[in-house]
PDB file of C-alpha atoms in Angstrom:
ATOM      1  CA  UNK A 186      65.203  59.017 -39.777  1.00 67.00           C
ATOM      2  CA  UNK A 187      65.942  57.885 -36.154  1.00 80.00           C
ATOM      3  CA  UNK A 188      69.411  58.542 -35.371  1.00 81.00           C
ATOM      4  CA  UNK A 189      71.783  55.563 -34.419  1.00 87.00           C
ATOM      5  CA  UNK A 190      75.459  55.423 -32.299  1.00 88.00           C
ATOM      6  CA  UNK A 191      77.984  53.946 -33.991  1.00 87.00           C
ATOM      7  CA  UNK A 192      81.782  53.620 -33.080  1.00 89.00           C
ATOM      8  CA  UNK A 193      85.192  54.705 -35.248  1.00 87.00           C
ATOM      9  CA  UNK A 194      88.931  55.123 -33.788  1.00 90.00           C
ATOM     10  CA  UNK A 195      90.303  57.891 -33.756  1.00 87.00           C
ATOM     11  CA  UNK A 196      93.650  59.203 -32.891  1.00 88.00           C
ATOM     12  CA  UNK A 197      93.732  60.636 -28.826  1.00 89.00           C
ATOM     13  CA  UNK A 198      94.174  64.430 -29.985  1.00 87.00           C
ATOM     14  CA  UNK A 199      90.940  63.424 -32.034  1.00 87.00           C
ATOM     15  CA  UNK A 200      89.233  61.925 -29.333  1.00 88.00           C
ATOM     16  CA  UNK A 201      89.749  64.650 -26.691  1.00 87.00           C
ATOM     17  CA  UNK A 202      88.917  67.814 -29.477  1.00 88.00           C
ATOM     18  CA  UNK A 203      85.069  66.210 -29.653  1.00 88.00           C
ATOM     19  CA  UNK A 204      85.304  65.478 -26.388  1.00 89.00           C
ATOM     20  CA  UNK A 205      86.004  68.987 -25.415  1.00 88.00           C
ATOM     21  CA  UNK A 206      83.960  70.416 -28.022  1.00 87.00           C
ATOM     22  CA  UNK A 207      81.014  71.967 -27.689  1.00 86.00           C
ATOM     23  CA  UNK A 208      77.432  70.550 -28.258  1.00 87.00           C
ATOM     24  CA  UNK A 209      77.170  72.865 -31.654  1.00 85.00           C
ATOM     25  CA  UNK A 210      80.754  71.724 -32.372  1.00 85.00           C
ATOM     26  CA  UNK A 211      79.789  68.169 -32.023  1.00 87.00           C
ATOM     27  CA  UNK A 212      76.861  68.184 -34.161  1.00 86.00           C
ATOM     28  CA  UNK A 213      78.424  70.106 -37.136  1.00 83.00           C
ATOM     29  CA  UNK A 214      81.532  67.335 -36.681  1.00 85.00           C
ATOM     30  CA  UNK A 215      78.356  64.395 -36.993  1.00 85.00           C
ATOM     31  CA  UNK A 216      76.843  66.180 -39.626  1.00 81.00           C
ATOM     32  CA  UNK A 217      80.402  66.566 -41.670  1.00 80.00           C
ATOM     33  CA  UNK A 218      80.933  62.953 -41.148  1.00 81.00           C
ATOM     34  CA  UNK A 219      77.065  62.081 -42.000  1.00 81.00           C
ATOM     35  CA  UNK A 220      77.425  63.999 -45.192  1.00 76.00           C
ATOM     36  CA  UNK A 221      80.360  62.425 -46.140  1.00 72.00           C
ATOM     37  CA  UNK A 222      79.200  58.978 -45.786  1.00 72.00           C
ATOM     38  CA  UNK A 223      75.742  59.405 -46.657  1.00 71.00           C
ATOM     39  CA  UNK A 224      74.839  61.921 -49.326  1.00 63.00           C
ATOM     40  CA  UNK A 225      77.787  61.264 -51.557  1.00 64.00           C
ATOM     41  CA  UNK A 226      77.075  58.450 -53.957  1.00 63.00           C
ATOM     42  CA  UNK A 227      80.552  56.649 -52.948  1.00 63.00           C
ATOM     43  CA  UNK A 228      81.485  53.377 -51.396  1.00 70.00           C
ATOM     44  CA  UNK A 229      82.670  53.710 -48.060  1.00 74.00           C
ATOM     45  CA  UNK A 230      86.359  52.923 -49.311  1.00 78.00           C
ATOM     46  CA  UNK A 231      85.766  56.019 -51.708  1.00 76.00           C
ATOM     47  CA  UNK A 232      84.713  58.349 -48.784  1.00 73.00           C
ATOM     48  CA  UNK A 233      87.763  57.107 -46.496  1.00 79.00           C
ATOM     49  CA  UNK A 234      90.352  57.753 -49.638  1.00 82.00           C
ATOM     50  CA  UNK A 235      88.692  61.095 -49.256  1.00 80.00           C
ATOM     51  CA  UNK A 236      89.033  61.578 -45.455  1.00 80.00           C
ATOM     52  CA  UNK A 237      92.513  60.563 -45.661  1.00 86.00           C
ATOM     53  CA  UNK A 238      92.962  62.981 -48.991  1.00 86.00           C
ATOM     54  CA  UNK A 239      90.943  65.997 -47.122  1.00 83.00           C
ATOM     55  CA  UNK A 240      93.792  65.653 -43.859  1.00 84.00           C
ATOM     56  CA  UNK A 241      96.681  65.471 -46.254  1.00 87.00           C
ATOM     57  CA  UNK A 242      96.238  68.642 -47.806  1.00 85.00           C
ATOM     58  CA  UNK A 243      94.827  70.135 -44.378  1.00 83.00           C
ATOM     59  CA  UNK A 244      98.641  69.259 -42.970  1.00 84.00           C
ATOM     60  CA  UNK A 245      99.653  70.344 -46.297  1.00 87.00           C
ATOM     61  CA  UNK A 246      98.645  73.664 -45.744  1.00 84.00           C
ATOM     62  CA  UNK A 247      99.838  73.662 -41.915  1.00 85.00           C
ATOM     63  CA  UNK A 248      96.426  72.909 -40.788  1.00 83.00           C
ATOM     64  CA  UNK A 249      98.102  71.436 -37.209  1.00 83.00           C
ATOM     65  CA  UNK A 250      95.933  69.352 -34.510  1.00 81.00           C
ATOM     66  CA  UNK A 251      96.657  72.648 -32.111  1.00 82.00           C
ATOM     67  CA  UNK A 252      94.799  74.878 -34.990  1.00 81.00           C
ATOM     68  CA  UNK A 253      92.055  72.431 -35.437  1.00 79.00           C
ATOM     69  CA  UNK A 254      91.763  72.891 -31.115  1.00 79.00           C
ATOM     70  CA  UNK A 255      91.587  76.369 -31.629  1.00 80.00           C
ATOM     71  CA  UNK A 256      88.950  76.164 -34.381  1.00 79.00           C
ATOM     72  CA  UNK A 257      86.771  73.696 -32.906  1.00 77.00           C
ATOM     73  CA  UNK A 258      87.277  75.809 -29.492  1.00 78.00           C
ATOM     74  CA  UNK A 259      86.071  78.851 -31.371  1.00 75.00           C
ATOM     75  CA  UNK A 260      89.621  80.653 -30.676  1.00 70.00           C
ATOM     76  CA  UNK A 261      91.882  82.407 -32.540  1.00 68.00           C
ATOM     77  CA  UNK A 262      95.236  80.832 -33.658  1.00 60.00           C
ATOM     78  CA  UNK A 263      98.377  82.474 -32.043  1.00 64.00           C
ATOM     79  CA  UNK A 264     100.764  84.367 -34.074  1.00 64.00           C
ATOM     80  CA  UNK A 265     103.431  80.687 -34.082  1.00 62.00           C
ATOM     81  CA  UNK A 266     100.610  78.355 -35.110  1.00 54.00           C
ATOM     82  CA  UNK A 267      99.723  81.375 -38.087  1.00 55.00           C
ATOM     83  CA  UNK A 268     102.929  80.906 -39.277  1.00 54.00           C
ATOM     84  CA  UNK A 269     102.697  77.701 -40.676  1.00 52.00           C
ATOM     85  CA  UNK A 270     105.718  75.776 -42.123  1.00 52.00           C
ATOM     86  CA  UNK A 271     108.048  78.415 -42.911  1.00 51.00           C
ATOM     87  CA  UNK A 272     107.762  80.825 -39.671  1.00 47.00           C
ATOM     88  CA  UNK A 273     106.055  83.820 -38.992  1.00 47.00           C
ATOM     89  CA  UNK A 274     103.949  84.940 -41.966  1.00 45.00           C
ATOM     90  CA  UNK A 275     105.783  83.256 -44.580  1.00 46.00           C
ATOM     91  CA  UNK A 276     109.660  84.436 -43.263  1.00 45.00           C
ATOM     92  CA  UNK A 277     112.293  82.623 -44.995  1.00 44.00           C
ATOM     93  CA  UNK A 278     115.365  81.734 -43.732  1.00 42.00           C
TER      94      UNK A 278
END
């Protein structure tokens, strides 16, 4: 099947991550999204409830937007951005 551009907003921190991304990054990001869309037998309502349910438990689990950088920049995360929600490596207070 041909392929075809399309446009969707994102958020800026969004928009510059795929923008900095790599060309390997980019097309595993398309084919995530294509997926998502395409091969599962939802509306598009369904597969934006889960987007939106996929990011919530992402930040959930202290998945941040400098993490995500990291990821789709094929880095590791420092030790701060490791530590999640409750400090380093799961100290409590």
């Amino acid at each position: 099947m041909p392929a075809t551009s399309i446009r969707i907003r994102v958020d800026a921190e969004t928009a510059r991550a795929y923008e900095q991304a790599s060309d390997a990054q980019k097309e595993r990001a398309r084919s995530v999204f294509a997926w998502a869309l395409h091969y599962r037998n939802e509306s598009t309502e369904e597969t934006l409830r889960f987007f939106d349910e996929v990011a919530r438990n992402a930040r959930a689990r202290g998945l941040t937007p400098e993490i995500l950088d990291d990821i789709l920049h094929d880095r590791p995360p420092g030790p701060d951005e490791l530590a999640g929600p409750g400090g380093p490596a799961g100290e409590t207070g």
